[in-house]
């Protein structure tokens, strides 16, 4: 890393980014800022050194288009069509269809806003939903990244954007224009109004007022505590009375701590509603931070020592410069740590399944996983195959099927912490909170340093008004995160780095008090 990018200079850059854009880069993430400066310098070559480029970025003379380019590199816009099918189904059938003809738009059109639309997959998904259901809607997509918006306006996507299990919509609303490219139908494209917006701007355009539904998914995690409050206040003002705000489960605790939105469980999916008469319940807690008996699961009789347990890795794929998975690199998930012996029966088939999954061929991956299970290979191969199918079903929103496959994995190996963690996630999505807590406790019992299990337990307890238990699990998660490199990805965290996850946990923890 360029030694001329001193802490003093980077501190000024972090302050500028926070004050002007609300993006939070604590000292632990200053290397991310350094990397962004180097990228900016290499792409533009305005100055002879990266340090001179940094001085320019933080100077009053910097051009707005140059600052915009730099800010674009600080956020991640990874998405795909029909992502989180369970939430979309609840939105379509329980909210949008009931609002049809009663929205705040012209002639009762439903007004929908995707606040971080990236390359357009989310607002175009909403447009396809409205089209197939015969709903009249006014759909808006905004993003801070102008380059992503250019791609959204082009409406041309590669196969990696079609990673949901149901690809029927691709045949209806897209036209193949190359070996790996699909162009969205103009009727769908014309349903969406795209524009650039920094959510930290002083005001929101009048065109984004009186929204019936606002989607703000994977957005709040980037903002400072003050930024989160400001953005949520702004979204509150943009929503019509009774309007809906939709975030990811990992961000729901931020909504709870904000306190102005009413949480509503719809078919086991947590949404938030603008209810001006809503008064959040007061937190009930004790000051005891000790681990009591109720927070420890009953131990399994055949548990091995913690040192003998397999460690988990989140599923990930190596990507090429264009964002597509590199077909020459096998993806990695929990199965890799279990099947490390190349000569093990079925190991090559398992690698094939992982590779298919990484390339987006979910049905092909599932077929190979099932082949491994049907041929009754050893537990070292069958366990990751069972978990692989369960994860595919979870990603596609089929939680009932996912639960069945995951329970088979637990039955096969009751001391694998990943199996219990995944089963806990499934129960949580299904609204079975007590069963989710039980499985998460099993996961942390088997692996006391299971960071994401502690984070999710903290969120569950926080939303259940158990402040003491929430703080305890957040504290343990932060202790474990301190042991990791800040740029290292946290297992099972949807590719978040240790530094980024620390900030998110601290943000929720500090809001508790």
mmCIF file of N, CA and C in Angstrom, residues 163-291:
data_model
loop_
_atom_site.group_PDB
_atom_site.id
_atom_site.type_symbol
_atom_site.label_atom_id
_atom_site.label_comp_id
_atom_site.label_asym_id
_atom_site.label_seq_id
_atom_site.Cartn_x
_atom_site.Cartn_y
_atom_site.Cartn_z
ATOM 1 N N UNK A 163 -29.686 -15.629 -11.286
ATOM 2 C CA UNK A 163 -29.263 -16.705 -10.400
ATOM 3 C C UNK A 163 -30.407 -17.287 -9.570
ATOM 4 N N UNK A 164 -31.608 -16.733 -9.662
ATOM 5 C CA UNK A 164 -32.728 -17.320 -8.933
ATOM 6 C C UNK A 164 -33.097 -18.649 -9.581
ATOM 7 N N UNK A 165 -33.705 -19.520 -8.800
ATOM 8 C CA UNK A 165 -33.986 -20.869 -9.295
ATOM 9 C C UNK A 165 -35.028 -20.860 -10.417
ATOM 10 N N UNK A 166 -36.010 -19.986 -10.310
ATOM 11 C CA UNK A 166 -37.046 -19.884 -11.334
ATOM 12 C C UNK A 166 -36.597 -18.891 -12.400
ATOM 13 N N UNK A 167 -36.288 -19.375 -13.580
ATOM 14 C CA UNK A 167 -35.817 -18.504 -14.657
ATOM 15 C C UNK A 167 -36.873 -18.339 -15.748
ATOM 16 N N UNK A 168 -38.125 -18.705 -15.451
ATOM 17 C CA UNK A 168 -39.172 -18.578 -16.445
ATOM 18 C C UNK A 168 -39.362 -17.148 -16.915
ATOM 19 N N UNK A 169 -39.142 -16.198 -16.022
ATOM 20 C CA UNK A 169 -39.325 -14.794 -16.395
ATOM 21 C C UNK A 169 -38.331 -14.375 -17.475
ATOM 22 N N UNK A 170 -37.174 -15.028 -17.517
ATOM 23 C CA UNK A 170 -36.168 -14.661 -18.510
ATOM 24 C C UNK A 170 -36.679 -14.943 -19.928
ATOM 25 N N UNK A 171 -37.421 -16.045 -20.088
ATOM 26 C CA UNK A 171 -37.947 -16.388 -21.404
ATOM 27 C C UNK A 171 -39.074 -15.455 -21.825
ATOM 28 N N UNK A 172 -39.757 -14.876 -20.846
ATOM 29 C CA UNK A 172 -40.911 -14.024 -21.149
ATOM 30 C C UNK A 172 -40.497 -12.582 -21.390
ATOM 31 N N UNK A 173 -39.592 -12.071 -20.564
ATOM 32 C CA UNK A 173 -39.301 -10.638 -20.571
ATOM 33 C C UNK A 173 -37.927 -10.267 -21.143
ATOM 34 N N UNK A 174 -37.172 -11.241 -21.637
ATOM 35 C CA UNK A 174 -35.840 -10.952 -22.156
ATOM 36 C C UNK A 174 -35.654 -11.590 -23.529
ATOM 37 N N UNK A 175 -34.756 -10.997 -24.297
ATOM 38 C CA UNK A 175 -34.401 -11.528 -25.607
ATOM 39 C C UNK A 175 -32.900 -11.797 -25.622
ATOM 40 N N UNK A 176 -32.528 -13.009 -26.013
ATOM 41 C CA UNK A 176 -31.117 -13.361 -26.051
ATOM 42 C C UNK A 176 -30.439 -12.633 -27.207
ATOM 43 N N UNK A 177 -29.339 -11.944 -26.896
ATOM 44 C CA UNK A 177 -28.644 -11.152 -27.923
ATOM 45 C C UNK A 177 -27.186 -11.565 -28.073
ATOM 46 N N UNK A 178 -26.811 -12.647 -27.430
ATOM 47 C CA UNK A 178 -25.452 -13.139 -27.517
ATOM 48 C C UNK A 178 -25.348 -14.454 -26.788
ATOM 49 N N UNK A 179 -24.154 -15.033 -26.788
ATOM 50 C CA UNK A 179 -23.977 -16.319 -26.133
ATOM 51 C C UNK A 179 -24.283 -16.244 -24.645
ATOM 52 N N UNK A 180 -24.081 -15.077 -24.048
ATOM 53 C CA UNK A 180 -24.251 -14.949 -22.599
ATOM 54 C C UNK A 180 -24.914 -13.628 -22.239
ATOM 55 N N UNK A 181 -25.710 -13.056 -23.157
ATOM 56 C CA UNK A 181 -26.307 -11.748 -22.914
ATOM 57 C C UNK A 181 -27.798 -11.770 -23.226
ATOM 58 N N UNK A 182 -28.556 -11.027 -22.399
ATOM 59 C CA UNK A 182 -29.999 -10.965 -22.558
ATOM 60 C C UNK A 182 -30.448 -9.512 -22.436
ATOM 61 N N UNK A 183 -31.314 -9.082 -23.353
ATOM 62 C CA UNK A 183 -31.813 -7.707 -23.380
ATOM 63 C C UNK A 183 -33.239 -7.680 -22.865
ATOM 64 N N UNK A 184 -33.500 -6.793 -21.908
ATOM 65 C CA UNK A 184 -34.818 -6.723 -21.300
ATOM 66 C C UNK A 184 -35.820 -6.100 -22.264
ATOM 67 N N UNK A 185 -37.051 -6.552 -22.200
ATOM 68 C CA UNK A 185 -38.104 -6.038 -23.075
ATOM 69 C C UNK A 185 -38.331 -4.550 -22.811
ATOM 70 N N UNK A 186 -38.524 -3.795 -23.863
ATOM 71 C CA UNK A 186 -38.669 -2.342 -23.725
ATOM 72 C C UNK A 186 -39.889 -1.956 -22.901
ATOM 73 N N UNK A 187 -40.931 -2.782 -22.927
ATOM 74 C CA UNK A 187 -42.122 -2.450 -22.135
ATOM 75 C C UNK A 187 -41.821 -2.488 -20.644
ATOM 76 N N UNK A 188 -40.924 -3.385 -20.234
ATOM 77 C CA UNK A 188 -40.522 -3.445 -18.823
ATOM 78 C C UNK A 188 -39.577 -2.291 -18.513
ATOM 79 N N UNK A 189 -38.634 -2.040 -19.410
ATOM 80 C CA UNK A 189 -37.685 -0.945 -19.186
ATOM 81 C C UNK A 189 -38.406 0.389 -19.042
ATOM 82 N N UNK A 190 -39.432 0.597 -19.851
ATOM 83 C CA UNK A 190 -40.144 1.873 -19.832
ATOM 84 C C UNK A 190 -41.007 2.060 -18.594
ATOM 85 N N UNK A 191 -41.204 0.998 -17.823
ATOM 86 C CA UNK A 191 -41.980 1.115 -16.586
ATOM 87 C C UNK A 191 -41.164 1.720 -15.452
ATOM 88 N N UNK A 192 -39.838 1.813 -15.619
ATOM 89 C CA UNK A 192 -38.957 2.231 -14.523
ATOM 90 C C UNK A 192 -38.305 3.576 -14.847
ATOM 91 N N UNK A 193 -38.375 4.498 -13.897
ATOM 92 C CA UNK A 193 -37.708 5.794 -14.000
ATOM 93 C C UNK A 193 -36.412 5.737 -13.205
ATOM 94 N N UNK A 194 -35.277 5.887 -13.881
ATOM 95 C CA UNK A 194 -33.973 5.779 -13.236
ATOM 96 C C UNK A 194 -33.333 7.158 -13.097
ATOM 97 N N UNK A 195 -32.701 7.394 -11.958
ATOM 98 C CA UNK A 195 -32.011 8.674 -11.748
ATOM 99 C C UNK A 195 -30.948 8.502 -10.667
ATOM 100 N N UNK A 196 -29.959 9.397 -10.697
ATOM 101 C CA UNK A 196 -28.902 9.362 -9.690
ATOM 102 C C UNK A 196 -29.349 10.135 -8.462
ATOM 103 N N UNK A 197 -29.066 9.571 -7.290
ATOM 104 C CA UNK A 197 -29.423 10.236 -6.040
ATOM 105 C C UNK A 197 -28.467 9.824 -4.934
ATOM 106 N N UNK A 198 -27.958 10.798 -4.218
ATOM 107 C CA UNK A 198 -27.217 10.571 -2.986
ATOM 108 C C UNK A 198 -28.209 10.719 -1.841
ATOM 109 N N UNK A 199 -28.452 9.642 -1.132
ATOM 110 C CA UNK A 199 -29.451 9.668 -0.054
ATOM 111 C C UNK A 199 -29.105 10.651 1.047
ATOM 112 N N UNK A 200 -27.852 11.110 1.072
ATOM 113 C CA UNK A 200 -27.463 12.078 2.092
ATOM 114 C C UNK A 200 -27.664 13.522 1.626
ATOM 115 N N UNK A 201 -28.164 13.710 0.408
ATOM 116 C CA UNK A 201 -28.452 15.072 -0.043
ATOM 117 C C UNK A 201 -29.456 15.731 0.886
ATOM 118 N N UNK A 202 -29.422 17.044 0.910
ATOM 119 C CA UNK A 202 -30.283 17.792 1.832
ATOM 120 C C UNK A 202 -31.757 17.507 1.592
ATOM 121 N N UNK A 203 -32.137 17.310 0.357
ATOM 122 C CA UNK A 203 -33.545 17.079 0.063
ATOM 123 C C UNK A 203 -33.696 16.011 -1.000
ATOM 124 N N UNK A 204 -34.852 15.394 -1.012
ATOM 125 C CA UNK A 204 -35.183 14.372 -2.002
ATOM 126 C C UNK A 204 -36.091 15.026 -3.036
ATOM 127 N N UNK A 205 -35.910 14.735 -4.320
ATOM 128 C CA UNK A 205 -36.772 15.329 -5.342
ATOM 129 C C UNK A 205 -38.252 15.094 -5.058
ATOM 130 N N UNK A 206 -39.061 16.055 -5.448
ATOM 131 C CA UNK A 206 -40.500 15.947 -5.209
ATOM 132 C C UNK A 206 -41.097 14.723 -5.885
ATOM 133 N N UNK A 207 -40.460 14.258 -6.962
ATOM 134 C CA UNK A 207 -40.974 13.084 -7.673
ATOM 135 C C UNK A 207 -40.929 11.827 -6.815
ATOM 136 N N UNK A 208 -40.134 11.842 -5.734
ATOM 137 C CA UNK A 208 -40.012 10.662 -4.867
ATOM 138 C C UNK A 208 -40.828 10.799 -3.586
ATOM 139 N N UNK A 209 -41.755 11.731 -3.565
ATOM 140 C CA UNK A 209 -42.644 11.879 -2.405
ATOM 141 C C UNK A 209 -43.870 10.983 -2.570
ATOM 142 N N UNK A 210 -44.591 10.778 -1.480
ATOM 143 C CA UNK A 210 -45.845 10.004 -1.485
ATOM 144 C C UNK A 210 -45.671 8.598 -2.035
ATOM 145 N N UNK A 211 -44.638 7.894 -1.557
ATOM 146 C CA UNK A 211 -44.403 6.515 -1.978
ATOM 147 C C UNK A 211 -45.277 5.548 -1.181
ATOM 148 N N UNK A 212 -45.774 4.541 -1.869
ATOM 149 C CA UNK A 212 -46.512 3.477 -1.187
ATOM 150 C C UNK A 212 -45.565 2.407 -0.652
ATOM 151 N N UNK A 213 -44.492 2.150 -1.385
ATOM 152 C CA UNK A 213 -43.516 1.129 -0.991
ATOM 153 C C UNK A 213 -42.114 1.648 -1.296
ATOM 154 N N UNK A 214 -41.205 1.502 -0.331
ATOM 155 C CA UNK A 214 -39.801 1.854 -0.531
ATOM 156 C C UNK A 214 -38.949 0.635 -0.179
ATOM 157 N N UNK A 215 -38.077 0.245 -1.090
ATOM 158 C CA UNK A 215 -37.127 -0.827 -0.826
ATOM 159 C C UNK A 215 -35.758 -0.213 -0.583
ATOM 160 N N UNK A 216 -35.187 -0.512 0.571
ATOM 161 C CA UNK A 216 -33.880 0.025 0.958
ATOM 162 C C UNK A 216 -33.045 -1.142 1.477
ATOM 163 N N UNK A 217 -32.718 -2.061 0.589
ATOM 164 C CA UNK A 217 -32.076 -3.316 0.989
ATOM 165 C C UNK A 217 -30.576 -3.250 0.737
ATOM 166 N N UNK A 218 -29.815 -3.668 1.768
ATOM 167 C CA UNK A 218 -28.345 -3.642 1.712
ATOM 168 C C UNK A 218 -27.823 -2.233 1.449
ATOM 169 N N UNK A 219 -28.451 -1.263 2.065
ATOM 170 C CA UNK A 219 -28.068 0.137 1.921
ATOM 171 C C UNK A 219 -27.586 0.709 3.253
ATOM 172 N N UNK A 220 -28.358 0.480 4.312
ATOM 173 C CA UNK A 220 -28.081 1.113 5.602
ATOM 174 C C UNK A 220 -26.732 0.706 6.167
ATOM 175 N N UNK A 221 -26.244 -0.468 5.783
ATOM 176 C CA UNK A 221 -24.983 -0.972 6.325
ATOM 177 C C UNK A 221 -23.798 -0.067 5.979
ATOM 178 N N UNK A 222 -23.945 0.757 4.960
ATOM 179 C CA UNK A 222 -22.831 1.606 4.536
ATOM 180 C C UNK A 222 -22.749 2.911 5.324
ATOM 181 N N UNK A 223 -23.813 3.275 6.011
ATOM 182 C CA UNK A 223 -23.879 4.606 6.601
ATOM 183 C C UNK A 223 -23.400 4.635 8.049
ATOM 184 N N UNK A 224 -22.964 5.813 8.455
ATOM 185 C CA UNK A 224 -22.609 6.054 9.849
ATOM 186 C C UNK A 224 -23.884 6.064 10.690
ATOM 187 N N UNK A 225 -23.773 5.970 12.026
ATOM 188 C CA UNK A 225 -24.984 6.022 12.862
ATOM 189 C C UNK A 225 -25.838 7.251 12.579
ATOM 190 N N UNK A 226 -25.192 8.394 12.447
ATOM 191 C CA UNK A 226 -25.933 9.615 12.127
ATOM 192 C C UNK A 226 -26.553 9.511 10.744
ATOM 193 N N UNK A 227 -25.808 8.911 9.808
ATOM 194 C CA UNK A 227 -26.327 8.743 8.456
ATOM 195 C C UNK A 227 -27.543 7.839 8.416
ATOM 196 N N UNK A 228 -27.522 6.744 9.179
ATOM 197 C CA UNK A 228 -28.666 5.834 9.238
ATOM 198 C C UNK A 228 -29.905 6.564 9.713
ATOM 199 N N UNK A 229 -29.760 7.341 10.788
ATOM 200 C CA UNK A 229 -30.911 8.086 11.322
ATOM 201 C C UNK A 229 -31.429 9.073 10.288
ATOM 202 N N UNK A 230 -30.506 9.765 9.615
ATOM 203 C CA UNK A 230 -30.928 10.745 8.625
ATOM 204 C C UNK A 230 -31.649 10.112 7.446
ATOM 205 N N UNK A 231 -31.127 8.986 6.964
ATOM 206 C CA UNK A 231 -31.748 8.307 5.824
ATOM 207 C C UNK A 231 -33.132 7.786 6.200
ATOM 208 N N UNK A 232 -33.248 7.169 7.364
ATOM 209 C CA UNK A 232 -34.549 6.634 7.778
ATOM 210 C C UNK A 232 -35.565 7.742 8.002
ATOM 211 N N UNK A 233 -35.127 8.861 8.548
ATOM 212 C CA UNK A 233 -36.039 10.008 8.692
ATOM 213 C C UNK A 233 -36.520 10.480 7.318
ATOM 214 N N UNK A 234 -35.608 10.489 6.358
ATOM 215 C CA UNK A 234 -35.940 10.936 5.007
ATOM 216 C C UNK A 234 -36.933 9.974 4.351
ATOM 217 N N UNK A 235 -36.703 8.669 4.528
ATOM 218 C CA UNK A 235 -37.613 7.691 3.944
ATOM 219 C C UNK A 235 -38.984 7.759 4.606
ATOM 220 N N UNK A 236 -38.998 8.039 5.895
ATOM 221 C CA UNK A 236 -40.268 8.229 6.606
ATOM 222 C C UNK A 236 -41.067 9.365 5.955
ATOM 223 N N UNK A 237 -40.396 10.451 5.677
ATOM 224 C CA UNK A 237 -41.069 11.603 5.071
ATOM 225 C C UNK A 237 -41.546 11.297 3.655
ATOM 226 N N UNK A 238 -40.824 10.445 2.930
ATOM 227 C CA UNK A 238 -41.188 10.132 1.548
ATOM 228 C C UNK A 238 -42.345 9.141 1.448
ATOM 229 N N UNK A 239 -42.587 8.395 2.501
ATOM 230 C CA UNK A 239 -43.657 7.404 2.479
ATOM 231 C C UNK A 239 -45.007 8.057 2.762
ATOM 232 N N UNK A 240 -46.013 7.562 2.084
ATOM 233 C CA UNK A 240 -47.373 7.995 2.374
ATOM 234 C C UNK A 240 -47.834 7.343 3.683
ATOM 235 N N UNK A 241 -48.864 7.863 4.337
ATOM 236 C CA UNK A 241 -49.365 7.223 5.562
ATOM 237 C C UNK A 241 -49.716 5.758 5.303
ATOM 238 N N UNK A 242 -49.201 4.884 6.135
ATOM 239 C CA UNK A 242 -49.434 3.454 5.956
ATOM 240 C C UNK A 242 -48.511 2.811 4.939
ATOM 241 N N UNK A 243 -47.546 3.593 4.398
ATOM 242 C CA UNK A 243 -46.619 3.060 3.409
ATOM 243 C C UNK A 243 -45.636 2.069 4.011
ATOM 244 N N UNK A 244 -45.007 1.283 3.142
ATOM 245 C CA UNK A 244 -44.169 0.175 3.587
ATOM 246 C C UNK A 244 -42.703 0.415 3.258
ATOM 247 N N UNK A 245 -41.827 0.099 4.225
ATOM 248 C CA UNK A 245 -40.378 0.135 4.031
ATOM 249 C C UNK A 245 -39.845 -1.287 4.146
ATOM 250 N N UNK A 246 -39.052 -1.711 3.156
ATOM 251 C CA UNK A 246 -38.547 -3.080 3.114
ATOM 252 C C UNK A 246 -37.028 -3.060 3.149
ATOM 253 N N UNK A 247 -36.462 -3.740 4.147
ATOM 254 C CA UNK A 247 -35.017 -3.858 4.299
ATOM 255 C C UNK A 247 -34.663 -5.337 4.391
ATOM 256 N N UNK A 248 -33.374 -5.650 4.499
ATOM 257 C CA UNK A 248 -32.957 -7.037 4.671
ATOM 258 C C UNK A 248 -33.064 -7.423 6.156
ATOM 259 N N UNK A 249 -33.152 -8.723 6.458
ATOM 260 C CA UNK A 249 -33.225 -9.137 7.858
ATOM 261 C C UNK A 249 -32.045 -8.627 8.694
ATOM 262 N N UNK A 250 -30.851 -8.556 8.106
ATOM 263 C CA UNK A 250 -29.689 -8.118 8.867
ATOM 264 C C UNK A 250 -29.753 -6.631 9.215
ATOM 265 N N UNK A 251 -30.609 -5.886 8.525
ATOM 266 C CA UNK A 251 -30.738 -4.457 8.799
ATOM 267 C C UNK A 251 -31.967 -4.131 9.650
ATOM 268 N N UNK A 252 -32.776 -5.130 9.957
ATOM 269 C CA UNK A 252 -34.026 -4.869 10.677
ATOM 270 C C UNK A 252 -33.783 -4.290 12.070
ATOM 271 N N UNK A 253 -32.663 -4.677 12.699
ATOM 272 C CA UNK A 253 -32.378 -4.136 14.029
ATOM 273 C C UNK A 253 -32.168 -2.624 13.973
ATOM 274 N N UNK A 254 -31.645 -2.119 12.859
ATOM 275 C CA UNK A 254 -31.464 -0.679 12.704
ATOM 276 C C UNK A 254 -32.811 0.026 12.652
ATOM 277 N N UNK A 255 -33.796 -0.608 12.031
ATOM 278 C CA UNK A 255 -35.151 -0.039 11.996
ATOM 279 C C UNK A 255 -35.773 -0.056 13.385
ATOM 280 N N UNK A 256 -35.537 -1.159 14.111
ATOM 281 C CA UNK A 256 -36.081 -1.263 15.458
ATOM 282 C C UNK A 256 -35.512 -0.184 16.361
ATOM 283 N N UNK A 257 -34.202 0.039 16.268
ATOM 284 C CA UNK A 257 -33.581 1.059 17.114
ATOM 285 C C UNK A 257 -33.993 2.464 16.701
ATOM 286 N N UNK A 258 -34.301 2.664 15.418
ATOM 287 C CA UNK A 258 -34.776 3.973 14.958
ATOM 288 C C UNK A 258 -36.104 4.320 15.612
ATOM 289 N N UNK A 259 -36.997 3.327 15.697
ATOM 290 C CA UNK A 259 -38.186 3.463 16.528
ATOM 291 C C UNK A 259 -39.422 4.056 15.885
ATOM 292 N N UNK A 260 -39.328 4.632 14.672
ATOM 293 C CA UNK A 260 -40.496 5.297 14.103
ATOM 294 C C UNK A 260 -41.334 4.372 13.225
ATOM 295 N N UNK A 261 -40.752 3.282 12.743
ATOM 296 C CA UNK A 261 -41.472 2.370 11.862
ATOM 297 C C UNK A 261 -42.034 1.191 12.650
ATOM 298 N N UNK A 262 -43.239 0.816 12.318
ATOM 299 C CA UNK A 262 -43.894 -0.309 13.001
ATOM 300 C C UNK A 262 -43.520 -1.622 12.312
ATOM 301 N N UNK A 263 -42.915 -2.562 13.035
ATOM 302 C CA UNK A 263 -42.606 -3.866 12.427
ATOM 303 C C UNK A 263 -43.870 -4.695 12.252
ATOM 304 N N UNK A 264 -44.040 -5.292 11.076
ATOM 305 C CA UNK A 264 -45.219 -6.095 10.778
ATOM 306 C C UNK A 264 -44.766 -7.396 10.139
ATOM 307 N N UNK A 265 -45.182 -8.520 10.704
ATOM 308 C CA UNK A 265 -44.837 -9.836 10.160
ATOM 309 C C UNK A 265 -45.901 -10.252 9.158
ATOM 310 N N UNK A 266 -45.484 -10.407 7.902
ATOM 311 C CA UNK A 266 -46.404 -10.803 6.839
ATOM 312 C C UNK A 266 -45.920 -12.112 6.249
ATOM 313 N N UNK A 267 -46.693 -13.161 6.443
ATOM 314 C CA UNK A 267 -46.338 -14.519 5.996
ATOM 315 C C UNK A 267 -44.888 -14.832 6.339
ATOM 316 N N UNK A 268 -44.539 -14.558 7.605
ATOM 317 C CA UNK A 268 -43.213 -14.870 8.156
ATOM 318 C C UNK A 268 -42.092 -14.032 7.549
ATOM 319 N N UNK A 269 -42.425 -12.899 6.960
ATOM 320 C CA UNK A 269 -41.432 -11.942 6.474
ATOM 321 C C UNK A 269 -41.655 -10.628 7.220
ATOM 322 N N UNK A 270 -40.576 -10.052 7.747
ATOM 323 C CA UNK A 270 -40.695 -8.836 8.540
ATOM 324 C C UNK A 270 -40.581 -7.612 7.641
ATOM 325 N N UNK A 271 -41.676 -6.845 7.557
ATOM 326 C CA UNK A 271 -41.681 -5.567 6.864
ATOM 327 C C UNK A 271 -41.899 -4.462 7.896
ATOM 328 N N UNK A 272 -41.728 -3.211 7.465
ATOM 329 C CA UNK A 272 -41.920 -2.074 8.361
ATOM 330 C C UNK A 272 -42.892 -1.079 7.719
ATOM 331 N N UNK A 273 -43.794 -0.549 8.554
ATOM 332 C CA UNK A 273 -44.861 0.317 8.055
ATOM 333 C C UNK A 273 -44.790 1.690 8.704
ATOM 334 N N UNK A 274 -45.123 2.714 7.935
ATOM 335 C CA UNK A 274 -45.223 4.063 8.474
ATOM 336 C C UNK A 274 -46.556 4.197 9.196
ATOM 337 N N UNK A 275 -46.484 4.166 10.491
ATOM 338 C CA UNK A 275 -47.668 4.276 11.338
ATOM 339 C C UNK A 275 -47.422 5.416 12.317
ATOM 340 N N UNK A 276 -48.046 6.538 12.078
ATOM 341 C CA UNK A 276 -47.791 7.724 12.894
ATOM 342 C C UNK A 276 -48.254 7.561 14.335
ATOM 343 N N UNK A 277 -49.058 6.542 14.590
ATOM 344 C CA UNK A 277 -49.549 6.302 15.955
ATOM 345 C C UNK A 277 -48.781 5.194 16.667
ATOM 346 N N UNK A 278 -47.782 4.652 15.986
ATOM 347 C CA UNK A 278 -47.024 3.547 16.566
ATOM 348 C C UNK A 278 -46.103 4.039 17.669
ATOM 349 N N UNK A 279 -46.107 3.326 18.780
ATOM 350 C CA UNK A 279 -45.206 3.623 19.887
ATOM 351 C C UNK A 279 -44.443 2.348 20.227
ATOM 352 N N UNK A 280 -43.130 2.336 20.013
ATOM 353 C CA UNK A 280 -42.355 1.113 20.292
ATOM 354 C C UNK A 280 -42.400 0.755 21.756
ATOM 355 N N UNK A 281 -42.365 -0.538 22.019
ATOM 356 C CA UNK A 281 -42.342 -1.006 23.398
ATOM 357 C C UNK A 281 -41.015 -0.667 24.056
ATOM 358 N N UNK A 282 -41.063 -0.396 25.330
ATOM 359 C CA UNK A 282 -39.834 -0.111 26.069
ATOM 360 C C UNK A 282 -39.030 -1.391 26.218
ATOM 361 N N UNK A 283 -37.713 -1.270 26.166
ATOM 362 C CA UNK A 283 -36.853 -2.428 26.340
ATOM 363 C C UNK A 283 -36.875 -2.901 27.781
ATOM 364 N N UNK A 284 -37.019 -4.205 27.950
ATOM 365 C CA UNK A 284 -36.971 -4.788 29.288
ATOM 366 C C UNK A 284 -35.693 -5.587 29.404
ATOM 367 N N UNK A 285 -34.890 -5.275 30.432
ATOM 368 C CA UNK A 285 -33.606 -5.966 30.546
ATOM 369 C C UNK A 285 -33.100 -5.889 31.977
ATOM 370 N N UNK A 286 -32.101 -6.750 32.244
ATOM 371 C CA UNK A 286 -31.393 -6.700 33.516
ATOM 372 C C UNK A 286 -29.953 -6.325 33.234
ATOM 373 N N UNK A 287 -29.204 -5.993 34.266
ATOM 374 C CA UNK A 287 -27.819 -5.563 34.084
ATOM 375 C C UNK A 287 -26.842 -6.721 34.128
ATOM 376 N N UNK A 288 -27.345 -7.935 34.255
ATOM 377 C CA UNK A 288 -26.485 -9.098 34.381
ATOM 378 C C UNK A 288 -25.964 -9.518 33.019
ATOM 379 N N UNK A 289 -24.653 -9.501 32.843
ATOM 380 C CA UNK A 289 -24.052 -9.890 31.574
ATOM 381 C C UNK A 289 -23.523 -11.315 31.611
ATOM 382 N N UNK A 290 -23.725 -12.052 32.668
ATOM 383 C CA UNK A 290 -23.186 -13.406 32.754
ATOM 384 C C UNK A 290 -24.017 -14.349 31.900
ATOM 385 N N UNK A 291 -23.404 -15.421 31.440
ATOM 386 C CA UNK A 291 -24.105 -16.412 30.636
ATOM 387 C C UNK A 291 -24.873 -17.337 31.554
#
